[in-house]
XYZ file of C-alpha atoms in Angstrom:
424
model
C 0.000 0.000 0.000
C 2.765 2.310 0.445
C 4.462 2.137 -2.761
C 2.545 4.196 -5.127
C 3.835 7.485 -2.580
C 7.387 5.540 -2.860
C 6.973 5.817 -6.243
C 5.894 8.828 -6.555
C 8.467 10.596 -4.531
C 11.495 8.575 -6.801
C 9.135 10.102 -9.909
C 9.457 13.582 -8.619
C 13.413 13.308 -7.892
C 14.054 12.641 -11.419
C 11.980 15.331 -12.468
C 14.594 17.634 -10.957
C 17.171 17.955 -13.358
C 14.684 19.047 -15.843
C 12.539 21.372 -13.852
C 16.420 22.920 -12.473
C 16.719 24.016 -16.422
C 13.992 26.224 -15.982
C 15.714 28.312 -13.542
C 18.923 28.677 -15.262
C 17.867 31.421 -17.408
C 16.480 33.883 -14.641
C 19.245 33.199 -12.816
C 22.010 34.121 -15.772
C 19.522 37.288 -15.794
C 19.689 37.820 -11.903
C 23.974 37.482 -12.352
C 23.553 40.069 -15.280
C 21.415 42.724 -14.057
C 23.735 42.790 -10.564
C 26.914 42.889 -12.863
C 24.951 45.817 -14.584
C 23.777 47.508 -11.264
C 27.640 47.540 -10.473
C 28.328 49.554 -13.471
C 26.025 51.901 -13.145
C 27.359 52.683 -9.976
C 30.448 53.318 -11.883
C 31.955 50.803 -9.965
C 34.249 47.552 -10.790
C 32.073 44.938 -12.224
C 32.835 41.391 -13.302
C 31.278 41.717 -17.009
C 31.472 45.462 -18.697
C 29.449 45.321 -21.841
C 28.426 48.804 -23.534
C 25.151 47.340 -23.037
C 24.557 46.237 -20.001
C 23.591 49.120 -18.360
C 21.069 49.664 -20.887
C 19.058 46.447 -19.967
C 19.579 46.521 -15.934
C 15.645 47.245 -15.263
C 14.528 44.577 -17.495
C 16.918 41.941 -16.528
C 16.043 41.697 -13.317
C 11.769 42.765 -13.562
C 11.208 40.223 -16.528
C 14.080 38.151 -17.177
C 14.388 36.800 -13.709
C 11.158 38.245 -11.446
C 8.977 37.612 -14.676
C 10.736 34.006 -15.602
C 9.928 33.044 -11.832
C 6.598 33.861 -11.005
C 5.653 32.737 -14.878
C 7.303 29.306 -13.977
C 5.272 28.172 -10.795
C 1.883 30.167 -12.739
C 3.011 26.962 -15.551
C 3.443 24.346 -13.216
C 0.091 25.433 -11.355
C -1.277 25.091 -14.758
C 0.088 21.671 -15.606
C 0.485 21.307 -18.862
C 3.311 21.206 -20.983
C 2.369 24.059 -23.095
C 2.429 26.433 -20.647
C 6.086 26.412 -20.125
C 6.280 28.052 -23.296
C 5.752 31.123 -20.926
C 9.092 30.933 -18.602
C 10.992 29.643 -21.699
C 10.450 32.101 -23.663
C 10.630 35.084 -21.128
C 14.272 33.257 -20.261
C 15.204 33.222 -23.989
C 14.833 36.927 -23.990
C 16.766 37.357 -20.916
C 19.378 36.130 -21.825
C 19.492 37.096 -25.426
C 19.862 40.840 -24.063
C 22.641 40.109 -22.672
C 24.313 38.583 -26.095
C 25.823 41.603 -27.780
C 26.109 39.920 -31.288
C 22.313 40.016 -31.059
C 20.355 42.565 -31.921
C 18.881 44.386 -28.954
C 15.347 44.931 -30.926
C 15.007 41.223 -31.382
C 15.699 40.484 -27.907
C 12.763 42.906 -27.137
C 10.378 41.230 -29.376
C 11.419 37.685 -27.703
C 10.540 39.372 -24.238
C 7.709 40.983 -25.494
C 6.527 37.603 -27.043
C 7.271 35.564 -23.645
C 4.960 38.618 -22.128
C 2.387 37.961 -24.359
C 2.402 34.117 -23.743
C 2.496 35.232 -20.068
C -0.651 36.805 -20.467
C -2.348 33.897 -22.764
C -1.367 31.586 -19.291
C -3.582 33.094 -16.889
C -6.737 32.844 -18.949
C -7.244 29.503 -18.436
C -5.946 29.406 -14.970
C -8.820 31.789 -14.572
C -11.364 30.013 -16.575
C -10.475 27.011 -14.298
C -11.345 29.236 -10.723
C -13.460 32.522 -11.787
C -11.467 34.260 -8.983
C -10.094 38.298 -8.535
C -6.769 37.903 -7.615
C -6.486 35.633 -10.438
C -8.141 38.339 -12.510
C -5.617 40.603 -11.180
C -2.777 38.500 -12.214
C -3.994 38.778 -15.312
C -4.212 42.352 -15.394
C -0.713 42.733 -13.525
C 0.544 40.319 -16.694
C -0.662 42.774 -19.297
C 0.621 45.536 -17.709
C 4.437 43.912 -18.250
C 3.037 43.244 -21.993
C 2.301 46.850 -22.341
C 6.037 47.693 -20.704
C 7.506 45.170 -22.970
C 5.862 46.475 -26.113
C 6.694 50.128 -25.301
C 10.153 49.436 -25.025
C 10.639 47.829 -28.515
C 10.585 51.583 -29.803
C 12.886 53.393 -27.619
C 15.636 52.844 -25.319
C 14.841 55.049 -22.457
C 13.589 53.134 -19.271
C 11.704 56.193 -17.620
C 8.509 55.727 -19.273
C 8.670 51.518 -18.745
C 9.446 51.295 -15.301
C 6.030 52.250 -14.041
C 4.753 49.889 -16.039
C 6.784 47.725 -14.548
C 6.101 48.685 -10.766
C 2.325 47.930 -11.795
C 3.487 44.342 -13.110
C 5.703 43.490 -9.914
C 3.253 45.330 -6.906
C -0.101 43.593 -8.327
C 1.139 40.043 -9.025
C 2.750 40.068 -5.526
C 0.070 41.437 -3.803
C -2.729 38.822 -5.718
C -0.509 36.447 -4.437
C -0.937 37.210 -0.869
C -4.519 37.695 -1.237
C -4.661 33.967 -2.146
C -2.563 32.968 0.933
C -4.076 35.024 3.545
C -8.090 35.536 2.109
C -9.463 34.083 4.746
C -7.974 36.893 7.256
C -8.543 39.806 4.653
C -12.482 38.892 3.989
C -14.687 37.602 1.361
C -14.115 40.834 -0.323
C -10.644 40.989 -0.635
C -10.473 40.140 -3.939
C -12.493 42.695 -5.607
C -10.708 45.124 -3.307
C -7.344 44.352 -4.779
C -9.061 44.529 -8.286
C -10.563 48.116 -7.479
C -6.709 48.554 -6.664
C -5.280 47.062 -9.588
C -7.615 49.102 -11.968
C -6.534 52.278 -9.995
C -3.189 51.963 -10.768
C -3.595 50.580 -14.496
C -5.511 54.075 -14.801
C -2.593 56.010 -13.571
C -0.676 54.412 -16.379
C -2.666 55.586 -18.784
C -2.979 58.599 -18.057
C 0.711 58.982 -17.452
C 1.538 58.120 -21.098
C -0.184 61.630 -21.561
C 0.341 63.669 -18.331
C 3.453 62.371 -16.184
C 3.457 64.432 -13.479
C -0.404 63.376 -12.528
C 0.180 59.835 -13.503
C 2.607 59.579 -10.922
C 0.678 61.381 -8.234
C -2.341 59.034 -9.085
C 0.068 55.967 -9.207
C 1.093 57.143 -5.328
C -2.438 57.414 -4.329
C -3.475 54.103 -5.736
C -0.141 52.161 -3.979
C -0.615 54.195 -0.680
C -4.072 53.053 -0.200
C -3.237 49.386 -1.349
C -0.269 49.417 0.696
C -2.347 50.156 3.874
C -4.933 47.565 3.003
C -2.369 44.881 2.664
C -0.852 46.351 5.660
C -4.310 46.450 7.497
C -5.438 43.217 6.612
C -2.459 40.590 6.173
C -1.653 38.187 8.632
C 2.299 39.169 8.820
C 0.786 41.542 11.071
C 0.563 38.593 14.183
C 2.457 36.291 12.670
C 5.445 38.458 13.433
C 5.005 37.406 17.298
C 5.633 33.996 16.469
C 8.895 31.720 15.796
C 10.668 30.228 13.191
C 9.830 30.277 9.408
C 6.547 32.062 10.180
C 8.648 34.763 12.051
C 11.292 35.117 9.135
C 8.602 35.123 6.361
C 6.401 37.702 8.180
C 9.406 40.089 8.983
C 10.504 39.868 4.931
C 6.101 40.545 4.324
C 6.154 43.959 6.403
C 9.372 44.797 4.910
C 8.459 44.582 1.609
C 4.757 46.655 2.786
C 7.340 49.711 4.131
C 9.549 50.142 0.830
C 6.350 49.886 -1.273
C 4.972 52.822 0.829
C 7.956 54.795 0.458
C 8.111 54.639 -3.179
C 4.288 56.072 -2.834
C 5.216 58.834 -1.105
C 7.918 59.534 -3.549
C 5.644 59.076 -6.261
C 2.802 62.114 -4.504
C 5.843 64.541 -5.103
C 5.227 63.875 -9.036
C 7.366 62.458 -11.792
C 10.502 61.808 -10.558
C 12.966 63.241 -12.824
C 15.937 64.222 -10.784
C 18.441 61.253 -10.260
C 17.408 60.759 -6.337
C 13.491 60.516 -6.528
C 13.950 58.320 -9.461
C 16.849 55.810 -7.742
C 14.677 55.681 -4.534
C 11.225 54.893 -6.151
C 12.642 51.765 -8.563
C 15.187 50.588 -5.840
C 12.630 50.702 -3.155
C 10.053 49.045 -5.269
C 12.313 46.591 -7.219
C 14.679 45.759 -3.777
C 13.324 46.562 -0.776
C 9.049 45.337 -1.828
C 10.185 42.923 -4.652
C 12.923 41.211 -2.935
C 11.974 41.244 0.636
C 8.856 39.519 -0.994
C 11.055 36.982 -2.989
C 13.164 36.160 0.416
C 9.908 35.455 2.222
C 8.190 32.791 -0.107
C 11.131 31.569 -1.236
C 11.466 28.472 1.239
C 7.514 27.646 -0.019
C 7.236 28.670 -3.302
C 10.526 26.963 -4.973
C 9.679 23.410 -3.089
C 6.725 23.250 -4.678
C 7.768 24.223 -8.330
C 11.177 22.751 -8.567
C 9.792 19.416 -5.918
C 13.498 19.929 -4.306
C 12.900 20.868 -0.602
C 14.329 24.478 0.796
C 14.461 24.125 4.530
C 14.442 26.919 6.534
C 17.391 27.966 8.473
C 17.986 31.087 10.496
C 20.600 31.926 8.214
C 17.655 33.161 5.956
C 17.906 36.165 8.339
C 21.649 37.871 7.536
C 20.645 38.499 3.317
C 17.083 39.936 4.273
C 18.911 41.901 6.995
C 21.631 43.243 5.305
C 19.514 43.929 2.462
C 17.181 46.497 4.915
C 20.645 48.347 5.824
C 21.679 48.210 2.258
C 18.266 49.763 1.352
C 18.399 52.489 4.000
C 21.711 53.789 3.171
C 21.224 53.841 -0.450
C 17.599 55.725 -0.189
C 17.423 57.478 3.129
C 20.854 58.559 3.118
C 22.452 58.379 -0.496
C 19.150 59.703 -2.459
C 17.740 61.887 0.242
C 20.959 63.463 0.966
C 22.282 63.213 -2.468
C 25.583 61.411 -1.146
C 27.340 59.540 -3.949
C 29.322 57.233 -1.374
C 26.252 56.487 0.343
C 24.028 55.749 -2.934
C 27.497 53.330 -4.088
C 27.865 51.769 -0.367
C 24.238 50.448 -0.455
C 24.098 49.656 -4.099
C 27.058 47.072 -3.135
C 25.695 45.888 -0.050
C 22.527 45.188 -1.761
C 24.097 43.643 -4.346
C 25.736 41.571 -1.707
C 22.473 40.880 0.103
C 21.199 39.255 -3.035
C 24.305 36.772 -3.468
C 24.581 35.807 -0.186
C 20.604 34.722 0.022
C 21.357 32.887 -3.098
C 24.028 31.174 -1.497
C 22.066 30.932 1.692
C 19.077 28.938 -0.609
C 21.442 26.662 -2.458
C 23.448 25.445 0.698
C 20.466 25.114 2.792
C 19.014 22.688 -0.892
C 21.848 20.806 -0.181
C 21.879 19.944 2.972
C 18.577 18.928 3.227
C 16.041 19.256 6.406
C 17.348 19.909 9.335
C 17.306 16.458 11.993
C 15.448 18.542 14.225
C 13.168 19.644 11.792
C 12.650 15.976 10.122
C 12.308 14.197 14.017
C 9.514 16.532 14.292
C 7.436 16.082 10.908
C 7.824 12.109 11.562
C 7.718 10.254 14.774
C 8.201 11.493 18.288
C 10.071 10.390 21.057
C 8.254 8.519 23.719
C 6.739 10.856 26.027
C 6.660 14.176 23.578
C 3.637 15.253 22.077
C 3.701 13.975 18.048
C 3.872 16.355 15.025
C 0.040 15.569 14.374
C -0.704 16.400 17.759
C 1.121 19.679 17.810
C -0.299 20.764 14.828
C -3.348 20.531 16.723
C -2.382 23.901 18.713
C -0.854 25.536 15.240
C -2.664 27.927 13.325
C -3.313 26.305 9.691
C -1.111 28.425 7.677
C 1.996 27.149 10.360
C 1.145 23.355 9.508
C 1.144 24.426 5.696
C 4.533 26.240 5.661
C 5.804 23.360 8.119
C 4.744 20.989 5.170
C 6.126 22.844 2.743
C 9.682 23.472 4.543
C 9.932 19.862 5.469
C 9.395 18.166 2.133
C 6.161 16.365 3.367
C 3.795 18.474 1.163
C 1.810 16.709 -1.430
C 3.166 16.421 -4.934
C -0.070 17.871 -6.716
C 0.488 21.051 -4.540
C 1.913 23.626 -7.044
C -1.662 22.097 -9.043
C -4.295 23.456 -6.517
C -2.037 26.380 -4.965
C -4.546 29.211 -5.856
C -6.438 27.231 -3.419
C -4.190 27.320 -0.827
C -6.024 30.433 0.947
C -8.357 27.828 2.561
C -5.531 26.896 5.070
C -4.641 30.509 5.820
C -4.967 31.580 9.107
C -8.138 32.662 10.294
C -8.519 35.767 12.548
């Protein structure tokens, strides 16, 4: 009786190899758009290409942000085809990086791996007629519209917002479907109202900059609050462990989203410092403090390799706060060159080392600690099954999830997975 799971598990492990594939692309983009951010600091980078610097934003938003979150949308979709999606968004990647390519037909690949992006949602929503899905969908075409834009020029001032839209709405869905219980019945169709708010800034800051970028504040201010209001990082922050680290990175993320609003209410931001703070604080500090908080959960499930957690998670989302605060708060708001360079390599830094941190803690598996308690306990303790018993649900999910113990067809019904949120 127990060897179809047997079976099953050996099935999965030799799926690795080929689902590992998948992430080499974004993370040949991830090296390439930190090798770029070093040169544009006018500092000494690994790789100096003339154009590099030209292709930071998009290196990192869609060739590696975009790859990622397209990859576990496919294998939530489960079907072949719709890795067409993260293959083709890591084509372009890493053709912009090949200088004997043209640069215009390494935007049409990325704009074509956007537009399959978009095509994968639909029938992820036709299978669950849901809002956050909806928004997904909506955060998708706003990276199509970035994508297309940028095919005829080479400025990056009018595609960043764009961008911002993409990143903020897809990350914010996403914890709408892992905390709806605790945000309402209506939380979808809030986050819509949201989305559409900011998709209207867009618009009409193709025509009028200056109030695009107000409206663009407004719109993230009051979603930031809502998400601040309503998400359950807000408790979860009192308690240990995984839930503690992935909480901490959540509110993070919420802070440096509400300081690029704030930016934003000042109007366009032309001068050097209001632009560095608004992309770095959106693209870094909500972005990447998101990234560092799902990672441990999100990457089990799509790559079916298990990423314990280990307190060691905390140094690279650390650092990367400090890195963050010197850069904006004292580099761009005191328009200190040392200071903007100092956290521009830290945060560099920060990124590499949680890399590093991920990949050593793959290796070496789940902790014995960790493992003793997902299996049997020692005479006289209270058993894993018991003690979940006293958990809130979303614990027992992410201890699932950290432990390797999760089911296989998990990345399959994940946009369900707000029924085991916590409830208030």
């Amino acid at each position: 009786m127990r060897a179809a799971p047997a079976r099953r598990l050996v099935n999965a492990r030799k799926r690795i190899p080929l689902r590992m594939l998948w992430m080499l692309p974004a993370g040949l983009a991830l090296l390439a758009g930190l090798d770029a951010g070093m040169v544009l600091l006018g500092l000494p980078a690994p790789v100096t290409t003339e154009r590099l610097p030209e292709v930071h934003g998009m290196l990192l938003a869609i060739g590696f942000v975009g790859t990622l979150i397209s990859l576990e949308r496919a294998t939530a979709y489960a079907r072949p085809i719709g890795f067409v999606t993260p293959a083709l968004l890591g084509i372009g990647g890493v053709l912009l990086i090949v200088t004997p390519v043209p640069l215009t037909v390494a935007k049409i690949v990325l704009a074509a791996g956007a537009a399959s992006f978009v095509l994968l949602y639909i029938p992820l929503w036709q299978r669950q007629y849901d809002a956050a899905l909806l928004t997904q969908l909506l955060a998708a075409g706003l990276a199509l519209c970035g994508a297309v834009i940028w095919i005829g020029q080479d400025e990056m001032t009018r595609i960043i917002p764009w961008l911002i839209g993409f990143l903020v709405l897809t990350i914010a869905a996403e914890r709408v479907e892992l905390a709806r219980i605790t945000m309402g019945p209506q939380a979808g169709i809030r986050l819509l109202i949201h989305a559409w708010a900011v998709a209207g800034a867009l618009a009409v800051g193709l025509v009028f900059p200056d109030a695009g970028a107000v409206l663009l504040g407004v719109a993230l201010l009051s979603l930031t609050g809502w998400l601040i209001v309503h998400d359950v990082a807000r408790r979860t922050i009192r308690a240990t462990g995984v839930t503690r680290y992935m909480a901490a990175c959540i509110l993070a993320g919420y802070v440096w989203l509400a300081v690029a609003a704030l930016v934003l209410l000042l109007g366009y931001p032309s001068t050097q410092p209001a632009y560095d703070a608004v992309i770095h604080a959106v693209f870094l500090g909500y972005t990447f403090s998101m990234i560092m908080a799902h990672a441990t959960t999100i990457l089990p499930a799509v790559l079916h390799i298990p990423l314990p957690y280990r307190p060691a998670f905390w140094v690279p989302i650390a650092l990367l706060q400090v890195a963050l605060v010197v850069r904006v708060w004292i580099g761009d708001a005191f328009q200190l060159p040392a200071a903007w360079q100092i956290g521009g390599v830290l945060g560099v830094v920060a990124l590499l080392l949680f890399v590093l941190t991920a990949v050593t803690s793959a290796v070496l598996g789940v902790p014995r600690t960790v493992a003793s308690e997902s299996g049997a306990a020692p005479a006289g303790a209270p058993s894993a099954a018991s003690d979940s018993r006293h958990r809130a649900p979303h614990e027992t999910q992410e201890i699932a999830r950290n432990t390797g113990t999760e089911s296989d067809d998990a990345p399959a019904n994940r946009a369900k997975s707000a029924e085991t949120s916590d409830p208030r």
